[in-house]
Amino acid sequence: MEKILFNKVVEGLKHLYDADVNLKQIQIQQTRKEFAGDLTVVVFPFLKASKKGPEQTAEDLGAYIQENTNEVKAFNVVKGFLNFSISADYWIEVFNKISLTNNYGHSVGSSKTVMVEYCSPNTNKPLHLGHLRNNFLGFSVANILKANGYKVIKTQIINDRGIHICKSMIAWQKFGEGETPESSGLKGDHLVGKYYVEFDKAYKVEIADLIDGGMDKAEAEKEAPIFKEAQLMLLKWEEGDEKIRALWKKMNTWVYSGLDVSYETMGVDFDELYYESDTYLLGKDVVEDGLAKKEFYQKEDGSVWADLSHTKLDDKILLRSDGTSVYMTQDIGTAIERYKKHTDLSGLIYTVGNEQNHHFKVLFTILEKLGYKWAEGCYHLSYGMIELPEGKMKSREGTVVDADDLMEMIVADAKEMTQERGHLDGMNENEREELYSTIGLGGLKYFLLKVDPKKGMVFNPAESIDLNGNTGPFIQYAHARIQSLLKKAEELGFSKEYSDVEINAKEQEVIKLMNNYPSVIKEAGIAYSPAIIANYIYDLVKEFNNFYQTVSILKEEDKQKVAFRLCLSEQIGVIVKSSMLLLGVNVPDKM
RNA sequence: GGGCUCGUAGCUCAGUUGGAUAGAGCACCUCCCUUCUAAGGAGGCGGUCAAAGGUUCGAAUCCUUUCGGGCUCACCA
């Protein structure tokens, strides 16, 4: 419809004023709800051509377009805004098309492949609240890109080596007394995390002792025996010391089985895994090669640097003076590796917090400098930190919100709420438990995804999650109502066949929103933003609730209207379900 | 100090490439279940869009400055 109107505006201006307006000046937008009409043309840009005031120009143009366009039923003018009302028949036609479309809103096959990386945990501790935002975001963006026709490879790089792992290992050796997940009943990742904390405790005591002995703080931090042990262990690990490797392997295996449980609960998965222990040496040869080709330079001490003076970025070290690599080096190597492995890759999306904005800017700049054209397809999906009401989460101060604990808590809340007001009749115990988790996790996911990813957000675990208002359960509830309605209609033998029907204003509003779904998916794909989807669903459901509450569906006497309203409700249910799945949220049929 | 970024109702957030009287939810106050699921709906209260300038028919949105947060600029990962 926008296109039709657009062309008519061009045509009208030509006819009325013999004017060729810059096409970019034609703005067609959806009419705001407080005004009559469906679509609005802003006429201010045409005043020069018409040499008339805004009202008169709008009147002229409106009259011409109504005269020459079948779908336009009426128009009105408010200041420089020309509002058109589109005929109900047009909207019914729109709805009919939507009903007949499979996978409505999804695009098919651009045949491009993109890789989406998210989660990428360290293996020395369990996941926390920040990881939840990361995982939900990455998983949802992957879904959204699929809906936009891309082939998507979901991946993560598991940071399974380094000094942090050794800290857990040392502490376990010293204080663990052979404790295992089986013996302690702890989830593997939590067990290993426990020893990471134990390390820190012992480390602090040693530092304090050294400071008491007259050492300054910085030196004490380096000289503490337990820290030196960890460093030594890392060296041995790199040398391939068998005992160390065996311990490392054992503890990582515990962590993986723990993480798998978390992923299962979160409802996320991966197509391809990378391990840092395999990739941490990558990139060195590329850097050495680049040095030979004078793409990088070497300082007198032997360290190798990328010259980034052509940008606003500072130069970046790539190899230390002892020849070992830094984080950036392996990121360069890993990116190259991925494009080698997947020759059809057209994009690589890193879901990583915004504290690494600078890192990725530098990474992409270096890749471009090295002449990799695909570097422009790399994108840092940067998201803001989650803060607690009392401020930032600090692992040192023990204010980190554990992911498993939080999910368990939220599901427990959902259980309580659901038992209070839910429709649980006829559900067995398994189905009930599944419902609690659908509602609890749905609420959590929606809560974390409805906010623009780029922005930081505040999360209050104590208040848990509102289940009223703009929330996951609000939307799930609407879906359950629709299914219940359809079921009842079927039981009562109502037909869903209609041929000639009149629709009211509410129904038309809902159809207009449904009509936007495909462009919302596109927009969300371009912006890598599940929040756009979430806000859209909310608007749609609010509109539906309004409709549902004001008109009676099954008590309507006109059978045509009943049939149409059932179809309308059914289609809304389809869109709600499909869009919520893009967020990784399931919707129940009963709740 | 340099770079990036944010500041919208008491709180949590929307606000498309600049467009109409800045919108939701929570909280607070009214109403609406003998009617398809009240986890719902209708209404009320609540704003100097951090501040000041500028650009123009028009600015929460673009530019400049100021104030106030955050991140970052390691031979750490």
XYZ file of C-alpha atoms (C1' of nucleotides) in Angstrom:
668
model
C 0.000 0.000 0.000
C 2.842 2.345 0.847
C 4.191 1.806 -2.635
C 0.880 2.593 -4.264
C 0.559 5.735 -2.250
C 4.136 6.702 -2.957
C 3.582 6.498 -6.691
C 0.347 8.407 -6.452
C 2.071 11.187 -4.553
C 4.659 11.509 -7.299
C 1.937 11.422 -9.904
C -0.212 13.909 -8.042
C 2.544 16.439 -7.566
C 3.354 16.236 -11.221
C -0.262 16.641 -12.211
C -1.107 19.421 -9.781
C 2.050 21.483 -9.765
C 4.050 20.073 -12.635
C 6.698 19.372 -10.015
C 9.312 16.642 -9.850
C 10.003 16.199 -6.194
C 13.113 14.546 -4.845
C 11.880 11.043 -4.058
C 13.657 11.074 -0.729
C 11.398 13.888 0.379
C 8.311 11.746 0.177
C 7.658 10.417 3.639
C 4.915 7.927 4.188
C 4.343 6.765 7.705
C 1.710 4.955 9.659
C -0.857 7.321 11.028
C -0.561 7.829 14.732
C -3.375 6.333 16.667
C -4.831 9.585 17.956
C -5.671 10.631 14.396
C -8.101 9.189 11.898
C -6.540 7.267 9.061
C -4.083 4.501 8.249
C -1.256 6.104 6.347
C 0.096 9.615 6.472
C 1.961 11.702 3.951
C 3.986 14.595 5.292
C 3.473 17.506 2.909
C 5.904 20.068 4.294
C 8.594 19.152 1.773
C 6.226 19.907 -1.122
C 5.434 23.490 -0.179
C 8.100 24.933 -2.391
C 6.654 23.130 -5.375
C 3.029 23.964 -4.621
C 3.660 27.550 -3.571
C 0.717 27.149 -1.241
C 0.266 26.687 2.483
C 0.497 23.218 4.030
C -3.253 22.753 4.532
C -4.142 23.730 0.981
C -1.379 21.612 -0.487
C -2.547 18.645 1.542
C -6.158 19.175 0.503
C -5.221 19.337 -3.171
C -3.022 16.277 -3.047
C -5.505 14.352 -0.918
C -8.366 15.060 -3.307
C -6.318 13.991 -6.290
C -5.184 10.755 -4.698
C -8.595 9.790 -3.394
C -10.010 10.387 -6.853
C -7.388 8.245 -8.522
C -6.823 5.412 -6.070
C -9.294 2.632 -5.421
C -8.029 1.655 -2.002
C -8.252 5.144 -0.558
C -11.600 5.609 1.100
C -11.143 9.031 2.673
C -8.570 11.553 3.753
C -8.221 14.321 6.300
C -5.719 17.052 6.866
C -4.158 18.134 10.134
C -1.635 20.909 9.678
C 0.875 19.565 7.184
C -0.153 15.975 7.640
C -2.304 14.274 5.064
C -3.987 11.206 6.537
C -5.505 8.570 4.312
C -8.019 5.981 5.337
C -7.642 2.762 3.435
C -10.704 0.693 2.664
C -11.559 -2.227 4.892
C -11.626 -4.532 1.883
C -7.978 -3.827 1.338
C -7.142 -4.862 4.891
C -9.235 -8.011 4.614
C -7.303 -8.855 1.485
C -4.051 -8.286 3.390
C -5.234 -10.603 6.108
C -6.235 -13.306 3.648
C -2.785 -13.224 2.122
C -1.151 -13.485 5.522
C -3.263 -16.528 6.364
C -2.196 -18.279 3.207
C 1.503 -17.610 3.659
C 3.639 -20.349 5.091
C 6.165 -19.138 7.616
C 4.757 -15.667 7.305
C 7.365 -12.997 7.885
C 10.353 -15.203 7.164
C 12.457 -14.674 4.070
C 13.766 -17.563 2.081
C 17.282 -18.375 1.037
C 19.715 -15.573 0.510
C 22.087 -18.572 0.645
C 24.570 -16.519 2.604
C 26.209 -18.093 5.619
C 27.007 -16.245 8.790
C 28.667 -17.464 11.922
C 27.384 -16.279 15.260
C 29.643 -16.686 18.256
C 28.268 -16.363 21.742
C 28.759 -17.559 25.317
C 32.468 -18.402 25.083
C 32.917 -19.187 28.770
C 36.024 -19.615 30.851
C 36.236 -23.087 32.312
C 37.176 -22.054 35.813
C 33.759 -21.037 37.053
C 30.045 -21.337 36.334
C 28.013 -18.963 34.210
C 26.557 -15.792 35.672
C 23.842 -13.298 34.826
C 25.992 -11.611 32.190
C 26.307 -14.922 30.354
C 22.539 -15.236 30.322
C 22.189 -11.988 28.431
C 24.982 -13.069 26.129
C 23.518 -16.492 25.388
C 19.949 -15.359 24.929
C 21.118 -12.536 22.703
C 23.395 -14.652 20.545
C 20.899 -17.462 20.218
C 18.084 -15.081 19.340
C 20.118 -13.157 16.790
C 20.994 -16.472 15.171
C 17.264 -17.242 14.919
C 16.512 -13.812 13.521
C 19.193 -14.156 10.881
C 17.794 -17.540 9.906
C 14.383 -15.931 9.552
C 16.032 -13.458 7.225
C 17.137 -16.314 5.020
C 20.702 -16.777 6.171
C 22.374 -20.035 6.875
C 23.699 -19.721 10.392
C 26.487 -21.515 12.205
C 26.279 -21.098 15.961
C 29.604 -21.359 17.658
C 31.526 -20.642 20.802
C 35.151 -20.598 21.756
C 35.756 -22.239 25.065
C 38.508 -20.590 27.050
C 39.834 -23.792 28.505
C 43.431 -22.866 29.249
C 45.369 -20.155 30.955
C 46.288 -18.946 34.360
C 42.704 -18.846 35.606
C 42.247 -22.572 35.075
C 45.520 -23.275 36.810
C 44.326 -21.362 39.837
C 41.369 -23.694 40.241
C 43.628 -26.684 39.654
C 46.166 -25.632 42.259
C 43.511 -24.981 44.854
C 41.847 -28.308 44.163
C 45.170 -30.113 44.531
C 45.895 -28.374 47.794
C 42.504 -28.320 49.476
C 40.283 -30.596 47.457
C 41.002 -33.912 49.126
C 39.889 -35.634 45.989
C 36.468 -34.054 45.886
C 34.500 -34.762 42.705
C 31.086 -33.758 41.416
C 29.865 -37.220 42.402
C 31.270 -37.108 45.911
C 30.081 -33.594 46.613
C 26.842 -33.572 44.683
C 27.934 -30.294 43.128
C 27.539 -29.473 39.468
C 30.952 -29.734 37.841
C 31.278 -26.086 36.913
C 30.254 -25.036 40.408
C 32.762 -27.409 41.961
C 35.620 -26.013 39.916
C 34.373 -22.503 40.611
C 34.467 -23.256 44.299
C 38.198 -23.945 44.067
C 38.738 -20.798 42.069
C 37.329 -18.945 45.043
C 39.454 -21.068 47.404
C 42.520 -20.029 45.467
C 41.655 -16.393 45.827
C 41.147 -16.764 49.560
C 44.499 -18.419 50.099
C 46.154 -15.929 47.779
C 44.811 -12.999 49.752
C 46.041 -14.453 53.022
C 49.511 -14.915 51.579
C 49.586 -11.386 50.214
C 48.563 -9.995 53.577
C 51.317 -11.995 55.277
C 53.909 -10.705 52.851
C 52.768 -7.135 53.320
C 53.003 -7.610 57.083
C 56.539 -8.778 56.494
C 57.314 -5.424 54.921
C 56.740 -6.092 51.222
C 54.779 -3.618 49.112
C 51.489 -4.689 47.617
C 52.471 -5.026 43.971
C 55.462 -7.172 44.822
C 53.474 -9.273 47.249
C 50.957 -10.043 44.520
C 53.730 -11.367 42.350
C 55.624 -13.190 45.051
C 52.826 -15.007 46.821
C 53.796 -18.700 46.731
C 50.437 -19.988 45.592
C 50.473 -17.550 42.678
C 53.927 -18.709 41.671
C 52.707 -22.261 41.792
C 49.919 -21.406 39.414
C 52.339 -19.766 37.037
C 54.623 -22.750 37.174
C 51.685 -25.009 36.487
C 50.793 -22.999 33.399
C 54.334 -23.402 32.124
C 54.198 -27.125 32.717
C 50.855 -27.268 30.958
C 52.386 -25.580 27.948
C 55.254 -28.059 27.993
C 52.704 -30.817 27.923
C 53.436 -32.229 31.374
C 51.375 -35.391 31.536
C 50.167 -35.163 35.100
C 49.133 -31.549 34.726
C 47.398 -32.248 31.455
C 45.525 -35.141 33.027
C 44.317 -33.018 35.911
C 43.407 -30.236 33.500
C 41.443 -32.620 31.385
C 39.639 -34.102 34.344
C 38.544 -30.770 35.760
C 37.526 -29.389 32.371
C 35.393 -32.456 31.795
C 33.576 -31.694 35.022
C 33.004 -28.162 33.848
C 31.694 -29.248 30.460
C 29.127 -31.578 31.912
C 28.028 -28.775 34.201
C 27.808 -26.259 31.394
C 25.843 -28.671 29.247
C 23.166 -28.754 31.899
C 23.070 -24.953 31.947
C 22.779 -24.777 28.151
C 19.970 -27.286 28.283
C 18.093 -25.197 30.822
C 18.738 -22.006 28.884
C 17.579 -23.670 25.715
C 20.630 -22.743 23.671
C 22.915 -24.879 21.550
C 25.902 -24.713 19.246
C 26.800 -26.155 15.866
C 30.547 -25.908 16.173
C 32.909 -25.683 19.105
C 36.346 -24.161 19.291
C 38.730 -24.676 22.188
C 41.320 -22.126 23.100
C 43.781 -24.904 23.839
C 43.635 -25.693 20.115
C 43.652 -22.142 18.868
C 45.898 -20.226 21.231
C 48.916 -20.648 19.028
C 47.085 -19.576 15.893
C 47.942 -16.219 14.491
C 51.610 -16.272 15.352
C 52.608 -17.278 11.856
C 50.321 -14.682 10.358
C 51.972 -12.031 12.459
C 55.463 -13.239 11.612
C 54.506 -13.316 7.974
C 53.107 -9.817 8.264
C 56.308 -8.679 9.874
C 58.293 -10.027 6.955
C 56.031 -8.143 4.569
C 56.481 -5.021 6.644
C 52.796 -4.896 7.521
C 53.872 -4.860 11.152
C 56.978 -3.460 12.771
C 59.372 -4.690 15.426
C 60.707 -2.739 18.342
C 64.270 -3.003 19.549
C 63.305 -5.388 22.325
C 61.908 -7.785 19.745
C 58.205 -7.189 20.341
C 56.002 -6.934 17.267
C 53.411 -4.186 16.788
C 50.660 -3.176 14.405
C 50.920 0.420 13.306
C 47.434 1.865 13.545
C 48.378 5.496 13.266
C 46.154 5.862 10.209
C 43.224 5.473 12.613
C 42.557 7.048 15.966
C 43.607 3.816 17.638
C 46.869 3.305 19.420
C 49.392 0.840 18.080
C 48.768 -2.693 19.231
C 51.266 -5.284 20.421
C 50.934 -8.668 18.714
C 53.970 -10.592 19.944
C 55.768 -10.010 23.195
C 59.515 -9.561 23.284
C 59.854 -13.212 24.289
C 57.947 -14.166 21.146
C 54.764 -15.318 22.850
C 51.393 -14.159 21.620
C 48.688 -12.063 23.210
C 44.931 -12.397 23.069
C 44.711 -10.323 19.910
C 47.105 -12.621 18.120
C 44.954 -15.695 18.562
C 41.818 -13.766 17.670
C 43.417 -12.863 14.362
C 44.408 -16.470 13.798
C 41.019 -17.851 14.779
C 39.125 -15.514 12.466
C 41.318 -16.501 9.551
C 40.891 -20.148 10.433
C 37.124 -19.833 10.391
C 37.059 -18.225 6.981
C 39.396 -20.912 5.694
C 37.188 -23.651 7.029
C 33.955 -22.096 5.788
C 34.699 -20.682 2.391
C 31.123 -19.502 1.962
C 31.156 -17.427 5.130
C 29.917 -13.894 4.584
C 29.759 -12.711 8.132
C 31.187 -13.383 11.561
C 29.328 -12.051 14.537
C 30.943 -11.854 17.949
C 28.529 -11.588 20.846
C 30.753 -10.020 23.465
C 30.182 -7.359 26.123
C 30.860 -3.717 25.398
C 33.950 -3.631 27.561
C 35.655 -5.140 24.553
C 34.510 -2.546 22.026
C 38.029 -1.332 21.636
C 39.461 -4.796 21.243
C 37.192 -5.620 18.334
C 37.713 -2.304 16.655
C 41.414 -3.044 16.690
C 40.922 -6.644 15.577
C 38.835 -5.696 12.548
C 41.201 -2.886 11.641
C 44.174 -5.244 11.679
C 42.358 -7.849 9.603
C 41.571 -5.175 7.024
C 45.146 -3.999 7.120
C 46.223 -7.542 6.340
C 44.082 -7.355 3.235
C 41.271 -9.715 4.203
C 38.253 -8.394 2.371
C 35.907 -10.446 4.513
C 36.876 -8.332 7.501
C 34.081 -5.947 6.614
C 31.643 -8.773 7.310
C 32.861 -9.063 10.867
C 30.621 -7.518 13.456
C 30.943 -7.076 17.169
C 27.493 -7.652 18.636
C 28.215 -5.563 21.649
C 25.880 -5.508 24.595
C 25.730 -3.431 27.740
C 26.563 -4.691 31.184
C 23.848 -5.713 33.570
C 23.916 -3.867 36.825
C 22.299 -4.792 40.078
C 20.344 -2.143 41.962
C 23.333 -1.770 44.271
C 25.750 -1.398 41.367
C 28.050 -3.537 39.284
C 28.487 -7.218 39.901
C 31.900 -7.890 41.384
C 33.189 -11.422 41.615
C 35.643 -10.354 44.296
C 32.839 -9.097 46.467
C 30.686 -12.110 45.838
C 27.850 -10.080 44.314
C 27.813 -12.088 41.101
C 24.421 -13.546 40.312
C 24.832 -17.178 39.357
C 23.006 -18.228 36.205
C 21.833 -21.621 37.465
C 20.611 -20.185 40.755
C 18.741 -17.399 39.032
C 17.016 -19.709 36.573
C 16.009 -22.031 39.356
C 14.656 -19.147 41.359
C 12.645 -17.761 38.512
C 11.087 -21.104 37.710
C 10.174 -21.510 41.372
C 8.454 -18.113 41.245
C 6.613 -19.111 38.109
C 5.509 -22.300 39.792
C 4.030 -20.429 42.684
C 2.233 -17.946 40.449
C 0.928 -20.645 38.176
C -0.394 -22.796 40.976
C -2.199 -19.748 42.252
C -3.966 -18.759 39.064
C -3.159 -21.225 36.337
C -5.404 -23.636 34.509
C -3.673 -26.835 35.416
C -6.600 -29.227 35.168
C -5.865 -32.225 33.067
C -2.123 -31.752 33.148
C 0.114 -34.396 34.616
C 3.080 -33.644 36.832
C 5.596 -33.578 33.977
C 3.487 -31.218 31.942
C 3.119 -28.949 34.913
C 6.830 -28.820 35.595
C 7.440 -28.059 31.961
C 4.905 -25.251 32.085
C 6.577 -23.680 35.112
C 9.871 -23.693 33.356
C 8.388 -22.357 30.115
C 6.877 -19.462 32.006
C 9.813 -18.749 34.289
C 12.494 -18.940 31.644
C 10.262 -17.210 29.123
C 9.901 -14.354 31.548
C 13.628 -14.176 32.133
C 14.540 -14.318 28.453
C 11.966 -11.763 27.453
C 13.081 -9.494 30.242
C 16.701 -9.596 29.125
C 15.921 -9.358 25.419
C 13.350 -6.601 25.360
C 15.993 -4.003 26.112
C 18.130 -2.672 23.290
C 21.240 -4.885 23.440
C 23.610 -1.969 23.166
C 22.294 -0.433 26.336
C 23.216 -1.328 29.850
C 20.382 -2.419 32.069
C 19.472 -2.789 35.694
C 18.294 -6.100 37.004
C 16.841 -6.664 40.418
C 16.981 -10.368 41.326
C 15.339 -9.756 44.684
C 12.179 -8.485 43.079
C 12.626 -11.333 40.651
C 10.620 -10.663 37.555
C 7.309 -8.992 37.086
C 4.880 -11.301 35.469
C 2.443 -8.514 34.662
C 2.660 -5.853 32.026
C 5.320 -5.927 29.338
C 6.615 -9.385 30.132
C 7.033 -12.830 28.682
C 4.120 -14.355 30.612
C 1.838 -11.534 29.459
C 2.467 -12.627 25.902
C 2.360 -16.323 26.713
C -0.961 -15.758 28.391
C -2.430 -14.182 25.279
C -1.315 -17.194 23.292
C -2.874 -19.589 25.775
C -6.120 -17.659 25.637
C -6.210 -17.859 21.875
C -5.638 -21.608 21.914
C -8.306 -22.058 24.509
C -10.710 -19.985 22.446
C -10.016 -21.997 19.315
C -10.469 -25.228 21.178
C -13.783 -24.141 22.543
C -14.927 -22.958 19.113
C -14.044 -26.313 17.670
C -15.877 -28.178 20.391
C -18.948 -26.088 19.786
C -18.680 -26.737 16.084
C -18.110 -23.206 14.852
C -17.051 -22.815 11.258
C -13.980 -20.837 10.261
C -15.240 -20.233 6.733
C -16.115 -16.707 5.775
C -16.601 -15.072 2.399
C -18.132 -11.690 2.818
C -17.438 -9.987 6.082
C -17.324 -6.540 7.607
C -14.551 -5.687 9.984
C -14.470 -3.143 12.748
C -11.803 -0.646 13.712
C -10.116 -2.915 16.266
C -9.808 -5.747 13.815
C -8.363 -3.398 11.270
C -5.786 -2.165 13.779
C -4.685 -5.710 14.484
C -4.354 -6.519 10.801
C -2.251 -3.428 10.272
C 0.154 -4.633 12.936
C 0.241 -8.136 11.492
C 1.087 -6.578 8.171
C 4.245 -5.103 9.699
C 5.689 -8.410 10.851
C 7.924 -9.104 7.848
C 9.506 -5.676 7.938
C 10.018 -6.010 11.691
C 11.981 -9.215 11.146
C 14.097 -7.520 8.515
C 14.741 -4.553 10.722
C 15.693 -6.779 13.642
C 18.104 -8.637 11.371
C 19.760 -5.484 10.156
C 20.074 -4.097 13.662
C 20.920 -7.476 15.256
C 18.296 -6.609 17.812
C 15.836 -9.040 19.403
C 14.463 -6.010 21.252
C 12.764 -4.891 18.056
C 10.963 -8.217 17.862
C 10.066 -8.139 21.550
C 8.559 -4.678 21.371
C 6.623 -5.629 18.287
C 5.076 -8.693 19.929
C 4.106 -6.623 22.876
C 2.302 -4.096 20.701
C 0.574 -6.841 18.780
C -0.591 -8.617 21.901
C -1.798 -5.413 23.498
C -3.850 -4.700 20.418
C -5.190 -8.221 20.447
C -6.138 -8.052 24.122
C -7.972 -4.864 23.416
C -9.872 -6.516 20.595
C -10.504 -9.675 22.584
C -11.891 -7.745 25.509
C -14.152 -5.404 23.568
C -15.811 -7.760 21.117
C -17.415 -11.039 21.832
C -16.250 -13.673 19.434
C -18.377 -16.715 20.016
C -21.510 -14.825 21.001
C -21.567 -12.745 17.871
C -24.716 -13.485 15.892
C -23.264 -12.917 12.466
C -21.620 -16.262 11.642
C -19.389 -14.605 9.082
C -17.953 -12.394 11.770
C -17.460 -15.289 14.150
C -15.568 -17.173 11.497
C -13.431 -14.209 10.613
C -12.617 -13.427 14.228
C -11.598 -17.012 14.853
C -9.275 -16.907 11.869
C -7.902 -13.576 12.990
C -7.207 -14.900 16.480
C -5.646 -18.033 15.096
C -3.277 -16.059 12.885
C -2.277 -13.805 15.741
C -1.486 -16.944 17.693
C 0.699 -18.109 14.836
C 2.605 -14.840 14.729
C 2.976 -14.670 18.491
C 4.379 -18.173 18.587
C 6.703 -17.646 15.657
C 8.025 -14.338 16.925
C 8.531 -15.614 20.460
C 10.502 -18.520 19.048
C 12.791 -15.959 17.443
C 13.555 -14.864 20.989
C 14.053 -18.454 22.024
C 10.879 -18.376 24.117
C 8.245 -21.097 23.999
C 4.571 -20.352 24.377
C 2.170 -22.722 26.124
C -1.318 -23.667 24.938
C -2.615 -23.568 28.470
C -1.504 -21.638 31.493
C 44.814 12.993 29.537
C 43.009 10.508 24.441
C 38.993 7.494 22.240
C 34.022 5.396 22.523
C 29.342 5.591 24.804
C 25.007 6.845 27.743
C 21.587 10.641 30.413
C 13.536 10.370 28.496
C 7.796 9.986 34.459
C 9.446 7.980 41.496
C 11.511 2.929 39.195
C 12.469 -0.220 34.526
C 12.341 0.853 29.487
C 10.107 2.340 24.030
C 10.534 6.387 20.779
C 12.285 4.173 12.819
C 15.945 8.088 7.882
C 14.495 14.949 12.132
C 7.571 15.211 11.941
C 1.478 15.934 14.832
C -0.386 16.856 21.866
C 6.983 12.569 23.959
C 4.706 6.675 24.841
C 4.444 1.709 27.655
C 5.031 -1.337 32.100
C 5.781 -1.210 37.485
C 4.185 1.644 41.754
C -0.227 4.719 43.449
C -5.852 5.864 42.791
C -10.914 4.631 40.279
C -13.880 1.202 37.577
C -14.894 -3.937 34.746
C -15.380 -11.402 36.079
C -23.879 -14.983 36.209
C -20.239 -13.315 29.391
C -14.601 -16.905 24.908
C -8.590 -17.868 30.680
C -8.838 -11.026 35.360
C -1.101 -13.411 34.357
C -6.569 -9.393 31.290
C -9.271 -4.646 29.894
C -10.902 0.879 30.518
C -9.569 5.444 32.996
C -6.629 8.820 36.426
C -1.952 10.684 38.588
C 2.965 11.470 36.945
C 7.868 15.023 32.057
C 12.207 21.669 31.860
C 13.515 14.450 27.067
C 20.611 16.284 32.123
C 21.686 21.978 31.028
C 22.680 25.933 27.547
C 23.316 27.531 22.703
C 22.922 26.489 17.280
C 20.980 24.302 12.367
C 15.084 24.735 10.102
C 8.820 25.023 8.322
C 9.716 21.431 12.493
C 14.716 18.717 17.301
C 14.271 13.686 22.570
C 16.584 12.684 17.602
C 21.622 16.485 13.962
C 26.040 20.120 15.542
C 28.852 22.785 19.615
C 29.800 23.579 24.746
C 28.982 22.340 29.929
C 27.559 18.917 33.863
C 27.018 13.837 35.367
C 27.569 8.227 34.740
C 29.920 3.891 32.159
C 33.679 1.371 29.176
C 38.480 1.500 27.289
C 43.571 3.041 25.957
C 48.603 -3.448 29.431
C 54.707 -7.357 26.978
C 46.419 -9.399 31.628
C 43.183 -12.950 29.678
